CSV table of C-alpha atoms in Angstrom, one decimal:
chain,number,residue,atom,x,y,z
D,27,MET,CA,24.8,-45.4,20.8
D,28,SER,CA,21.6,-43.9,22.3
D,29,ILE,CA,20.1,-40.6,21.0
D,30,ASN,CA,18.9,-38.2,23.6
D,31,PRO,CA,15.5,-36.8,22.4
D,32,TYR,CA,15.6,-34.0,25.0
D,33,LYS,CA,18.9,-32.8,23.6
D,34,ASN,CA,17.3,-32.4,20.1
D,35,TYR,CA,14.3,-30.7,21.6
D,36,TYR,CA,16.3,-28.2,23.5
D,37,SER,CA,18.6,-27.5,20.5
D,38,PHE,CA,15.5,-26.8,18.4
D,39,LYS,CA,14.0,-24.6,21.2
D,40,LYS,CA,17.2,-22.7,21.5
D,41,TRP,CA,17.4,-22.2,17.7
D,42,SER,CA,13.8,-21.1,17.6
D,43,PHE,CA,14.3,-18.6,20.4
D,44,HIS,CA,17.3,-17.0,18.7
D,45,PHE,CA,15.6,-17.0,15.3
D,46,LEU,CA,12.6,-15.2,16.7
D,47,LYS,CA,14.8,-12.7,18.5
D,48,ARG,CA,16.5,-11.6,15.3
D,49,PRO,CA,15.6,-7.9,14.8
D,50,PHE,CA,14.2,-8.4,11.3
D,51,ILE,CA,12.0,-11.4,12.2
D,52,HIS,CA,11.0,-9.8,15.5
D,53,ASN,CA,9.8,-6.6,13.8
D,54,ILE,CA,7.9,-8.5,11.1
D,55,ILE,CA,6.1,-10.5,13.8
D,56,LEU,CA,5.4,-7.3,15.8
D,57,ILE,CA,3.8,-5.6,12.8
D,58,THR,CA,2.1,-8.7,11.5
D,59,SER,CA,0.5,-9.3,14.9
D,60,GLY,CA,-0.9,-5.8,15.1
D,61,THR,CA,-2.1,-6.0,11.5
D,62,ALA,CA,-3.6,-9.5,12.0
D,63,ILE,CA,-5.7,-8.3,14.9
D,64,ALA,CA,-6.8,-5.3,12.8
D,65,GLN,CA,-7.7,-7.6,9.9
D,66,ILE,CA,-9.6,-10.0,12.3
D,67,ILE,CA,-11.7,-7.0,13.5
D,68,THR,CA,-12.3,-6.0,9.9
D,69,ILE,CA,-13.3,-9.5,8.8
D,70,PHE,CA,-15.6,-9.8,11.8
D,71,PHE,CA,-17.5,-6.7,10.8
D,72,SER,CA,-17.3,-7.1,7.0
D,73,PRO,CA,-20.3,-9.4,6.4
D,74,LEU,CA,-22.6,-7.2,8.5
D,75,ILE,CA,-21.3,-4.0,6.8
D,76,ALA,CA,-21.7,-5.5,3.3
D,77,ARG,CA,-25.3,-6.5,4.1
D,78,ILE,CA,-26.1,-3.0,5.6
D,79,TYR,CA,-24.8,-0.9,2.6
D,80,GLY,CA,-25.2,-3.2,-0.4
D,81,ALA,CA,-23.3,-3.3,-3.7
D,82,ASN,CA,-24.4,0.1,-5.0
D,83,ALA,CA,-23.1,2.1,-1.9
D,84,TYR,CA,-19.8,0.1,-2.2
D,85,GLY,CA,-19.7,1.0,-5.8
D,86,VAL,CA,-20.0,4.7,-5.2
D,87,GLN,CA,-17.3,4.5,-2.5
D,88,GLY,CA,-15.1,2.5,-4.9
D,89,ILE,CA,-15.4,5.2,-7.6
D,90,PHE,CA,-14.6,8.0,-5.1
D,91,MET,CA,-11.6,6.1,-3.6
D,92,SER,CA,-10.2,5.3,-7.0
D,93,ILE,CA,-10.0,9.0,-7.8
D,94,ALA,CA,-8.9,10.1,-4.3
D,95,ASN,CA,-6.2,7.4,-4.0
D,96,THR,CA,-4.9,8.2,-7.4
D,97,MET,CA,-4.5,11.9,-6.5
D,98,ALA,CA,-3.2,11.1,-3.0
D,99,THR,CA,-0.3,9.1,-4.4
D,100,ILE,CA,1.3,12.2,-6.0
D,101,ALA,CA,0.1,14.8,-3.4
D,102,ALA,CA,3.7,15.0,-2.1
D,103,MET,CA,5.4,13.9,-5.3
D,104,THR,CA,6.4,10.6,-3.5
D,105,TYR,CA,9.0,12.4,-1.4
D,106,PRO,CA,7.7,10.8,1.8
D,107,THR,CA,9.2,7.5,0.5
D,108,ALA,CA,12.6,9.1,0.7
D,109,ILE,CA,12.3,9.8,4.5
D,110,VAL,CA,13.9,6.4,5.3
D,111,LEU,CA,16.9,6.8,3.0
D,112,PRO,CA,19.2,9.6,4.6
D,113,LYS,CA,21.8,8.5,7.1
D,114,HIS,CA,21.0,11.4,9.5
D,115,ASP,CA,17.8,12.4,11.0
D,116,ALA,CA,18.3,16.1,10.2
D,117,ASP,CA,18.0,15.4,6.5
D,118,ALA,CA,15.1,13.0,7.1
D,119,LEU,CA,13.2,15.7,9.1
D,120,ALA,CA,13.8,18.2,6.3
D,121,ILE,CA,12.2,15.7,3.8
D,122,VAL,CA,9.3,15.5,6.2
D,123,ARG,CA,8.8,19.2,6.0
D,124,LEU,CA,9.3,19.3,2.3
D,125,SER,CA,6.7,16.6,1.8
D,126,PHE,CA,4.2,18.3,3.9
D,127,TYR,CA,4.6,21.7,2.2
D,128,ILE,CA,4.3,20.1,-1.3
D,129,SER,CA,1.1,18.2,-0.2
D,130,ILE,CA,-0.5,21.5,1.0
D,131,LEU,CA,0.3,23.1,-2.3
D,132,THR,CA,-1.1,20.2,-4.5
D,133,SER,CA,-4.2,19.8,-2.4
D,134,GLY,CA,-5.0,23.5,-2.7
D,135,ILE,CA,-4.5,23.4,-6.4
D,136,THR,CA,-6.7,20.3,-6.7
D,137,PHE,CA,-9.5,22.1,-4.7
D,138,PHE,CA,-9.5,25.1,-7.1
D,139,ILE,CA,-9.4,22.8,-10.1
D,140,ILE,CA,-12.4,21.0,-8.8
D,141,PHE,CA,-14.2,24.2,-7.9
D,142,TYR,CA,-13.9,25.7,-11.4
D,143,PHE,CA,-14.1,22.5,-13.5
D,144,LYS,CA,-16.2,20.1,-11.4
D,145,SER,CA,-18.8,19.3,-14.1
D,146,GLU,CA,-16.1,18.8,-16.8
D,147,ILE,CA,-14.1,16.5,-14.5
D,148,LEU,CA,-17.1,14.4,-13.6
D,149,TYR,CA,-18.2,14.1,-17.2
D,150,LEU,CA,-14.7,13.1,-18.3
D,151,LEU,CA,-14.5,10.4,-15.7
D,152,ASP,CA,-18.1,9.4,-16.2
D,153,SER,CA,-18.5,9.7,-12.4
D,154,GLN,CA,-21.6,11.9,-11.9
D,155,ASN,CA,-22.7,9.7,-9.1
D,156,ILE,CA,-20.0,11.1,-6.8
D,157,SER,CA,-20.9,14.7,-7.6
D,158,ASN,CA,-21.8,15.4,-3.9
D,159,TYR,CA,-18.6,13.9,-2.6
D,160,ILE,CA,-15.9,15.2,-5.0
D,161,TYR,CA,-14.8,18.1,-2.7
D,162,PHE,CA,-13.6,15.5,-0.2
D,163,VAL,CA,-10.8,14.5,-2.6
D,164,PRO,CA,-8.3,17.3,-1.7
D,165,VAL,CA,-9.1,16.7,2.0
D,166,PHE,CA,-8.3,13.0,1.5
D,167,MET,CA,-5.1,14.0,-0.3
D,168,LEU,CA,-3.8,16.1,2.5
D,169,ILE,CA,-4.7,13.7,5.3
D,170,SER,CA,-3.5,10.7,3.4
D,171,THR,CA,-0.1,12.4,2.8
D,172,ALA,CA,0.2,13.3,6.4
D,173,SER,CA,-0.5,9.7,7.3
D,174,VAL,CA,2.1,8.4,4.9
D,175,ILE,CA,4.7,10.9,6.2
D,176,SER,CA,4.2,9.8,9.8
D,177,ASN,CA,4.3,6.1,8.9
D,178,GLN,CA,7.6,6.6,6.9
D,179,TRP,CA,9.1,8.4,9.9
D,180,PHE,CA,8.2,5.6,12.3
D,181,ILE,CA,9.5,3.0,9.8
D,182,ARG,CA,12.8,4.9,9.6
D,183,LYS,CA,13.0,4.9,13.4
D,184,LYS,CA,11.8,1.3,13.6
D,185,PHE,CA,9.1,2.2,16.0
D,186,PHE,CA,7.0,-0.7,14.8
D,187,SER,CA,5.1,-1.2,18.1
D,188,LEU,CA,3.2,2.1,17.6
D,189,THR,CA,2.4,1.1,14.0
D,190,ALA,CA,0.8,-2.1,15.2
D,191,LYS,CA,-1.3,-0.3,17.9
D,192,VAL,CA,-2.5,2.3,15.4
D,193,ALA,CA,-3.6,-0.4,13.0
D,194,ILE,CA,-5.7,-2.1,15.7
D,195,PHE,CA,-7.3,1.1,16.9
D,196,GLN,CA,-8.1,2.3,13.3
D,197,ALA,CA,-9.8,-1.0,12.4
D,198,SER,CA,-11.9,-1.0,15.6
D,199,LEU,CA,-13.0,2.6,15.3
D,200,VAL,CA,-13.8,2.6,11.6
D,201,SER,CA,-15.7,-0.7,11.8
D,202,ILE,CA,-17.8,0.4,14.7
D,203,ILE,CA,-18.7,3.7,13.1
D,204,LYS,CA,-19.6,2.1,9.7
D,205,THR,CA,-21.8,-0.4,11.5
D,206,CYS,CA,-23.5,1.9,14.0
D,207,VAL,CA,-24.1,4.8,11.6
D,208,GLY,CA,-25.0,2.5,8.7
D,209,ILE,CA,-27.9,1.0,10.6
D,210,VAL,CA,-29.4,4.4,10.7
D,211,TYR,CA,-28.1,5.9,7.5
D,212,PRO,CA,-26.6,3.3,5.1
D,213,SER,CA,-25.2,5.7,2.5
D,214,ALA,CA,-21.9,5.8,0.5
D,215,ILE,CA,-21.1,9.1,2.2
D,216,VAL,CA,-20.7,7.2,5.5
D,217,LEU,CA,-18.2,4.8,3.9
D,218,ILE,CA,-16.3,7.8,2.4
D,219,ILE,CA,-16.1,9.8,5.5
D,220,THR,CA,-14.9,6.8,7.6
D,221,ASN,CA,-12.0,6.3,5.1
D,222,ILE,CA,-11.0,9.9,5.7
D,223,LEU,CA,-11.4,9.5,9.5
D,224,SER,CA,-9.1,6.5,9.4
D,225,GLY,CA,-6.2,8.7,8.1
D,226,MET,CA,-7.0,11.4,10.6
D,227,VAL,CA,-6.7,8.9,13.5
D,228,ASN,CA,-3.3,7.8,12.2
D,229,VAL,CA,-2.0,11.4,12.0
D,230,LEU,CA,-3.4,12.3,15.4
D,231,ILE,CA,-1.8,9.3,17.1
D,232,ALA,CA,1.5,10.0,15.4
D,233,MET,CA,1.5,13.6,16.5
D,234,LEU,CA,0.8,12.6,20.1
D,235,ASN,CA,3.6,10.0,20.1
D,236,PHE,CA,6.2,11.9,18.0
D,237,HIS,CA,8.2,13.0,21.0
D,238,LYS,CA,8.6,9.4,22.2
D,239,VAL,CA,10.7,8.5,19.2
D,240,PRO,CA,14.4,9.2,19.9
D,241,ILE,CA,16.5,11.3,17.5
D,242,ASP,CA,19.9,9.8,16.9
D,243,THR,CA,21.5,13.1,15.7
D,244,PRO,CA,22.9,15.4,18.4
D,245,LYS,CA,20.7,18.4,19.0
D,246,ASN,CA,23.3,20.8,17.9
D,247,GLU,CA,23.3,19.1,14.5
D,248,LEU,CA,19.5,19.4,14.1
D,249,LEU,CA,19.8,22.5,12.0
D,250,PRO,CA,17.3,23.0,9.1
D,251,SER,CA,18.8,21.2,6.1
D,252,ASN,CA,18.6,22.8,2.7
D,253,ALA,CA,15.2,21.5,1.4
D,254,TRP,CA,16.2,22.5,-2.2
D,255,CYS,CA,19.4,20.4,-2.0
D,256,LEU,CA,17.5,17.4,-0.6
D,257,ALA,CA,14.8,17.8,-3.3
D,258,LYS,CA,17.6,17.7,-6.0
D,259,ARG,CA,19.4,14.8,-4.3
D,260,HIS,CA,16.3,12.7,-4.4
D,261,SER,CA,15.0,14.2,-7.7
D,262,ASP,CA,14.4,10.6,-9.0
D,263,PHE,CA,11.3,10.5,-6.8
D,264,LEU,CA,9.9,13.6,-8.5
D,265,LEU,CA,11.1,12.7,-12.0
D,266,TYR,CA,10.5,8.9,-12.1
D,267,ARG,CA,8.8,7.6,-9.0
D,268,ALA,CA,5.9,10.2,-8.9
D,269,PRO,CA,4.9,9.5,-12.6
D,270,GLN,CA,5.3,5.8,-12.0
D,271,VAL,CA,3.2,5.8,-8.8
D,272,LEU,CA,0.5,7.9,-10.6
D,273,LEU,CA,0.4,5.4,-13.5
D,274,ASN,CA,0.3,2.5,-11.1
D,275,ALA,CA,-2.6,4.2,-9.2
D,276,ILE,CA,-4.4,4.7,-12.5
D,277,SER,CA,-3.9,1.1,-13.5
D,278,GLN,CA,-5.2,0.0,-10.1
D,279,SER,CA,-8.2,2.2,-10.6
D,280,LEU,CA,-8.9,1.2,-14.2
D,281,PRO,CA,-11.2,-1.7,-13.3
D,282,VAL,CA,-13.3,0.6,-11.1
D,283,MET,CA,-13.6,3.4,-13.7
D,284,LEU,CA,-14.2,1.1,-16.7
D,285,LEU,CA,-16.5,-1.2,-14.8
D,286,ALA,CA,-18.5,1.9,-13.8
D,287,THR,CA,-18.6,3.1,-17.4
D,288,PHE,CA,-19.4,-0.2,-19.1
D,289,PHE,CA,-21.3,-2.2,-16.5
D,290,GLY,CA,-22.5,0.2,-13.7
D,291,ALA,CA,-22.0,0.9,-10.0
D,292,THR,CA,-23.1,-2.6,-8.9
D,293,ALA,CA,-20.2,-4.2,-10.8
D,294,VAL,CA,-17.9,-1.8,-9.1
D,295,GLY,CA,-19.4,-2.8,-5.8
D,296,HIS,CA,-18.5,-6.4,-6.4
D,297,TYR,CA,-15.0,-5.5,-7.5
D,298,THR,CA,-14.5,-3.2,-4.5
D,299,LEU,CA,-15.6,-5.8,-1.9
D,300,THR,CA,-13.4,-8.5,-3.6
D,301,LEU,CA,-10.4,-6.3,-3.6
D,302,SER,CA,-10.9,-5.3,0.1
D,303,VAL,CA,-11.1,-9.0,1.1
D,304,LEU,CA,-8.2,-10.2,-1.0
D,305,ALA,CA,-6.0,-7.2,0.1
D,306,MET,CA,-6.1,-8.5,3.7
D,307,PRO,CA,-3.2,-11.0,3.3
D,308,ILE,CA,-1.3,-8.4,1.3
D,309,ASN,CA,-1.7,-5.8,4.1
D,310,LEU,CA,-1.2,-8.4,6.8
D,311,ILE,CA,2.0,-10.0,5.7
D,312,GLY,CA,3.2,-8.3,2.5
D,313,GLY,CA,2.7,-4.8,4.0
D,314,SER,CA,4.4,-5.8,7.2
D,315,VAL,CA,7.4,-7.2,5.4
D,316,SER,CA,7.6,-4.1,3.3
D,317,GLN,CA,7.7,-1.8,6.3
D,318,VAL,CA,10.5,-3.8,7.9
D,319,PHE,CA,12.3,-4.7,4.7
D,320,TYR,CA,12.7,-1.0,3.5
D,321,PRO,CA,15.1,0.2,6.2
D,322,ARG,CA,16.7,-3.3,6.2
D,323,ILE,CA,17.6,-3.2,2.5
D,324,ASN,CA,18.8,0.4,2.8
D,325,GLU,CA,21.2,-0.7,5.6
D,326,ALA,CA,22.3,-3.7,3.6
D,327,ILE,CA,23.3,-1.4,0.7
D,328,PHE,CA,25.2,1.0,3.0
D,329,ARG,CA,27.1,-2.1,4.5
D,330,GLY,CA,27.8,-3.8,1.2
D,331,GLU,CA,25.8,-6.9,2.0
D,332,ASP,CA,24.3,-9.4,-0.5
D,333,VAL,CA,21.2,-7.6,-1.5
D,334,LYS,CA,20.1,-10.1,-4.2
D,335,SER,CA,20.0,-12.9,-1.6
D,336,LEU,CA,17.9,-10.8,0.7
D,337,ILE,CA,15.3,-10.0,-2.0
D,338,ILE,CA,15.1,-13.7,-3.2
D,339,LYS,CA,14.7,-15.1,0.3
D,340,ALA,CA,12.0,-12.5,1.2
D,341,THR,CA,10.1,-13.2,-2.0
D,342,LEU,CA,10.2,-17.0,-1.6
D,343,GLY,CA,9.2,-16.7,2.0
D,344,LEU,CA,6.1,-14.6,1.1
D,345,ALA,CA,5.2,-17.1,-1.6
D,346,LEU,CA,5.3,-20.0,0.8
D,347,ILE,CA,3.2,-18.2,3.4
D,348,GLY,CA,0.6,-16.8,1.0
D,349,VAL,CA,0.0,-19.7,-1.4
D,350,LEU,CA,-2.7,-21.4,0.7
D,351,PRO,CA,-5.0,-18.5,1.5
D,352,PHE,CA,-5.0,-17.3,-2.1
D,353,ALA,CA,-5.5,-20.8,-3.4
D,354,VAL,CA,-8.7,-21.1,-1.3
D,355,ILE,CA,-10.2,-18.0,-2.9
D,356,ILE,CA,-9.1,-19.0,-6.4
D,357,PHE,CA,-10.8,-22.4,-6.2
D,358,ALA,CA,-13.8,-21.7,-4.0
D,359,GLY,CA,-14.4,-17.9,-4.4
D,360,PRO,CA,-18.1,-17.9,-5.5
D,361,SER,CA,-19.4,-20.2,-2.8
D,362,LEU,CA,-17.4,-18.6,-0.1
D,363,PHE,CA,-18.5,-15.0,-0.9
D,364,ALA,CA,-22.1,-16.1,-1.2
D,365,PHE,CA,-22.0,-17.9,2.1
D,366,ILE,CA,-20.2,-15.1,4.1
D,367,PHE,CA,-21.6,-12.0,2.5
D,368,GLY,CA,-24.9,-13.2,1.1
D,369,SER,CA,-26.1,-14.5,-2.3
D,370,GLU,CA,-26.0,-11.0,-3.7
D,371,TRP,CA,-22.2,-11.1,-3.6
D,372,LYS,CA,-21.6,-14.4,-5.5
D,373,THR,CA,-20.3,-12.4,-8.5
D,374,ALA,CA,-17.7,-10.9,-6.3
D,375,GLY,CA,-16.4,-14.4,-5.6
D,376,ILE,CA,-16.2,-15.0,-9.4
D,377,TYR,CA,-14.1,-11.8,-9.7
D,378,GLY,CA,-12.0,-13.1,-6.8
D,379,GLN,CA,-11.0,-16.3,-8.6
D,380,TRP,CA,-9.3,-14.2,-11.3
D,381,LEU,CA,-8.1,-11.4,-9.1
D,382,GLY,CA,-6.6,-13.8,-6.6
D,383,VAL,CA,-3.9,-14.9,-9.1
D,384,TRP,CA,-3.0,-11.3,-9.9
D,385,LEU,CA,-3.0,-10.2,-6.3
D,386,PHE,CA,-0.9,-13.2,-5.2
D,387,PHE,CA,1.9,-11.8,-7.5
D,388,GLN,CA,1.3,-8.3,-6.2
D,389,TYR,CA,1.7,-9.7,-2.7
D,390,ILE,CA,5.0,-11.5,-3.4
D,391,ASN,CA,6.5,-8.6,-5.3
D,392,LYS,CA,6.7,-6.5,-2.1
D,393,PRO,CA,10.4,-7.1,-1.4
D,394,ALA,CA,11.3,-6.3,-5.0
D,395,VAL,CA,9.2,-3.1,-5.1
D,396,THR,CA,10.5,-2.0,-1.7
D,397,ALA,CA,14.1,-2.4,-2.9
D,398,ILE,CA,13.6,-0.2,-6.0
D,399,ALA,CA,14.2,3.2,-4.3
D,400,PRO,CA,17.4,2.1,-2.4
D,401,LEU,CA,18.7,0.4,-5.6
D,402,GLN,CA,18.0,3.6,-7.6
D,403,LEU,CA,16.0,1.8,-10.3
D,404,GLN,CA,13.1,4.3,-10.4
D,405,GLY,CA,13.8,5.3,-14.0
D,406,GLY,CA,13.4,1.7,-15.2
D,407,LEU,CA,10.3,1.3,-13.0
D,408,LEU,CA,8.6,4.2,-14.8
D,409,ILE,CA,9.2,2.6,-18.2
D,410,TYR,CA,7.8,-0.7,-16.8
D,411,GLU,CA,4.7,1.1,-15.5
D,412,ILE,CA,4.0,2.7,-18.9
D,413,PHE,CA,3.9,-0.6,-20.6
D,414,SER,CA,2.1,-2.4,-17.8
D,415,THR,CA,-0.7,0.2,-17.6
D,416,GLY,CA,-1.1,0.2,-21.4
D,417,THR,CA,-1.6,-3.6,-21.5
D,418,LYS,CA,-4.1,-3.4,-18.7
D,419,ILE,CA,-6.2,-0.8,-20.5
D,420,LEU,CA,-6.1,-2.9,-23.6
D,421,ALA,CA,-7.2,-6.0,-21.6
D,422,LEU,CA,-10.2,-4.2,-20.0
D,423,TYR,CA,-11.3,-2.7,-23.4
D,424,ILE,CA,-11.1,-6.1,-25.1
D,425,GLY,CA,-13.2,-7.7,-22.4
D,426,TYR,CA,-15.9,-5.1,-23.0
D,427,ALA,CA,-15.7,-4.4,-26.7
D,428,VAL,CA,-15.0,-8.0,-27.9
D,429,PHE,CA,-16.6,-10.2,-25.3
D,430,GLY,CA,-19.1,-7.8,-23.6
D,431,SER,CA,-18.3,-9.5,-20.3
D,432,ASP,CA,-17.2,-8.0,-17.0
D,433,VAL,CA,-15.8,-11.3,-15.9
D,434,THR,CA,-13.7,-11.7,-19.0
D,435,ALA,CA,-12.4,-8.1,-18.7
D,436,ILE,CA,-11.3,-8.9,-15.1
D,437,ALA,CA,-9.7,-12.2,-16.2
D,438,LEU,CA,-7.7,-10.6,-19.0
D,439,PHE,CA,-6.7,-7.7,-16.7
D,440,SER,CA,-5.4,-10.3,-14.1
D,441,ILE,CA,-3.5,-12.5,-16.6
D,442,LEU,CA,-1.6,-9.5,-18.0
D,443,GLY,CA,-1.0,-8.2,-14.5
D,444,VAL,CA,0.6,-11.6,-13.5
D,445,ILE,CA,3.0,-11.4,-16.4
D,446,ALA,CA,4.0,-7.9,-15.6
D,447,TYR,CA,4.6,-8.6,-11.9
D,448,ALA,CA,6.7,-11.7,-12.7
D,449,TRP,CA,8.8,-9.7,-15.0
D,450,LEU,CA,9.2,-6.9,-12.4
D,451,ILE,CA,10.4,-9.3,-9.7
D,452,SER,CA,13.0,-10.8,-12.1
D,453,TRP,CA,14.2,-7.4,-13.3
D,454,VAL,CA,14.8,-6.1,-9.7
D,455,ILE,CA,16.6,-9.3,-8.7
D,456,PHE,CA,18.8,-9.1,-11.8
D,457,HIS,CA,19.9,-5.5,-11.0
D,458,SER,CA,20.2,-6.0,-7.3
D,459,GLY,CA,23.7,-7.5,-7.7
D,460,LYS,CA,25.2,-4.4,-9.3
D,461,ASN,CA,27.1,-1.6,-7.5
D,462,ILE,CA,24.9,1.1,-6.0
D,463,LYS,CA,26.0,4.7,-5.4
D,464,VAL,CA,25.6,5.6,-1.7
D,465,TYR,CA,25.2,9.3,-0.8
D,466,SER,CA,27.6,10.6,1.8
D,467,LYS,CA,26.6,13.0,4.5
D,468,ASN,CA,28.0,16.1,2.8
D,469,GLU,CA,26.9,15.2,-0.7
């Protein structure tokens, strides 16, 4: 009996075609492609930008961004994350308005707090070297929230092509500005302003394209929903998710703040560059999967599908894709960083060897973290974050007080972070098989 090789080839080709045409896979490929191009642009400019500005400027930028990002995470009390959840666009649009109003209020309050207590805040955070830039924090909060709101709306509407285009345009514009302006004036303020500009570009493009996204609710049903009722319905975001996100942001910023306090801005510069490089596969693949997986897991819950299987498959898929690039950094970080960015950045590669392990688990936990809001596990997530943040503070302090070494502090921080992320993934998978309450339209 003869075997027709062409039959096997065409069968595989047909299977591949249908696999790639599946909406979930197609959307991931679409976003990943746009993010990949954006990352390639960033990688292309990174060695030049690192040489232009140096570790100290990166360090000052890192200190500012750690404070600004921490405040931005709770500027709208995490309500933008709820935009994807309602069945109907009328409710989702009401959450958009609610989120924006809250962000205006919190940004304004932050400005007045900084205005009256600037010196005390800088002294408390040991961050006097950002004294000239701290008033940019409320600006960053407002723009960052508007950017998140627009992204969540387009994720809800599965308008992923626009997300991909925005990522490419942002990366190109920001990289060119950093390079061109840096040649003339290589200062931390340039790095800070370009980060703010990146969010502004995102918001502007979203506003110009908002009318292109179809609204699936009939126009006569697009009446203003009761914002107070929606705020109460999704109160777990305010009560549990906002404190958890704040604690997570603090834990993410801990190395920056403590490295600045214990070892100076140059150590922060090494950490900031390392984090920006290692975050690329997280943003490229993990971030793309999160954006597509969020509405998908929400739909699966409404339809009564096997949610646990979806989370496990997505997690294992991310692990298989990401193990190689992270392994390269873990085993060859110092020599790679010294070769690409210059000998000044070899210490950043040493940081990368330890941070790579931690960030790999941060990368593969994206499906689990994305599923937490639809699974209504945000109370448990807050408890997890309290313990996780506490152990990370302890790790960094031991690294400084006992060993007096920035590398040891980073190593202990990463090891405990790996343990925490592994537990989080297991916890979400365990709870994903339970019955979930689904809100009805009139609830």
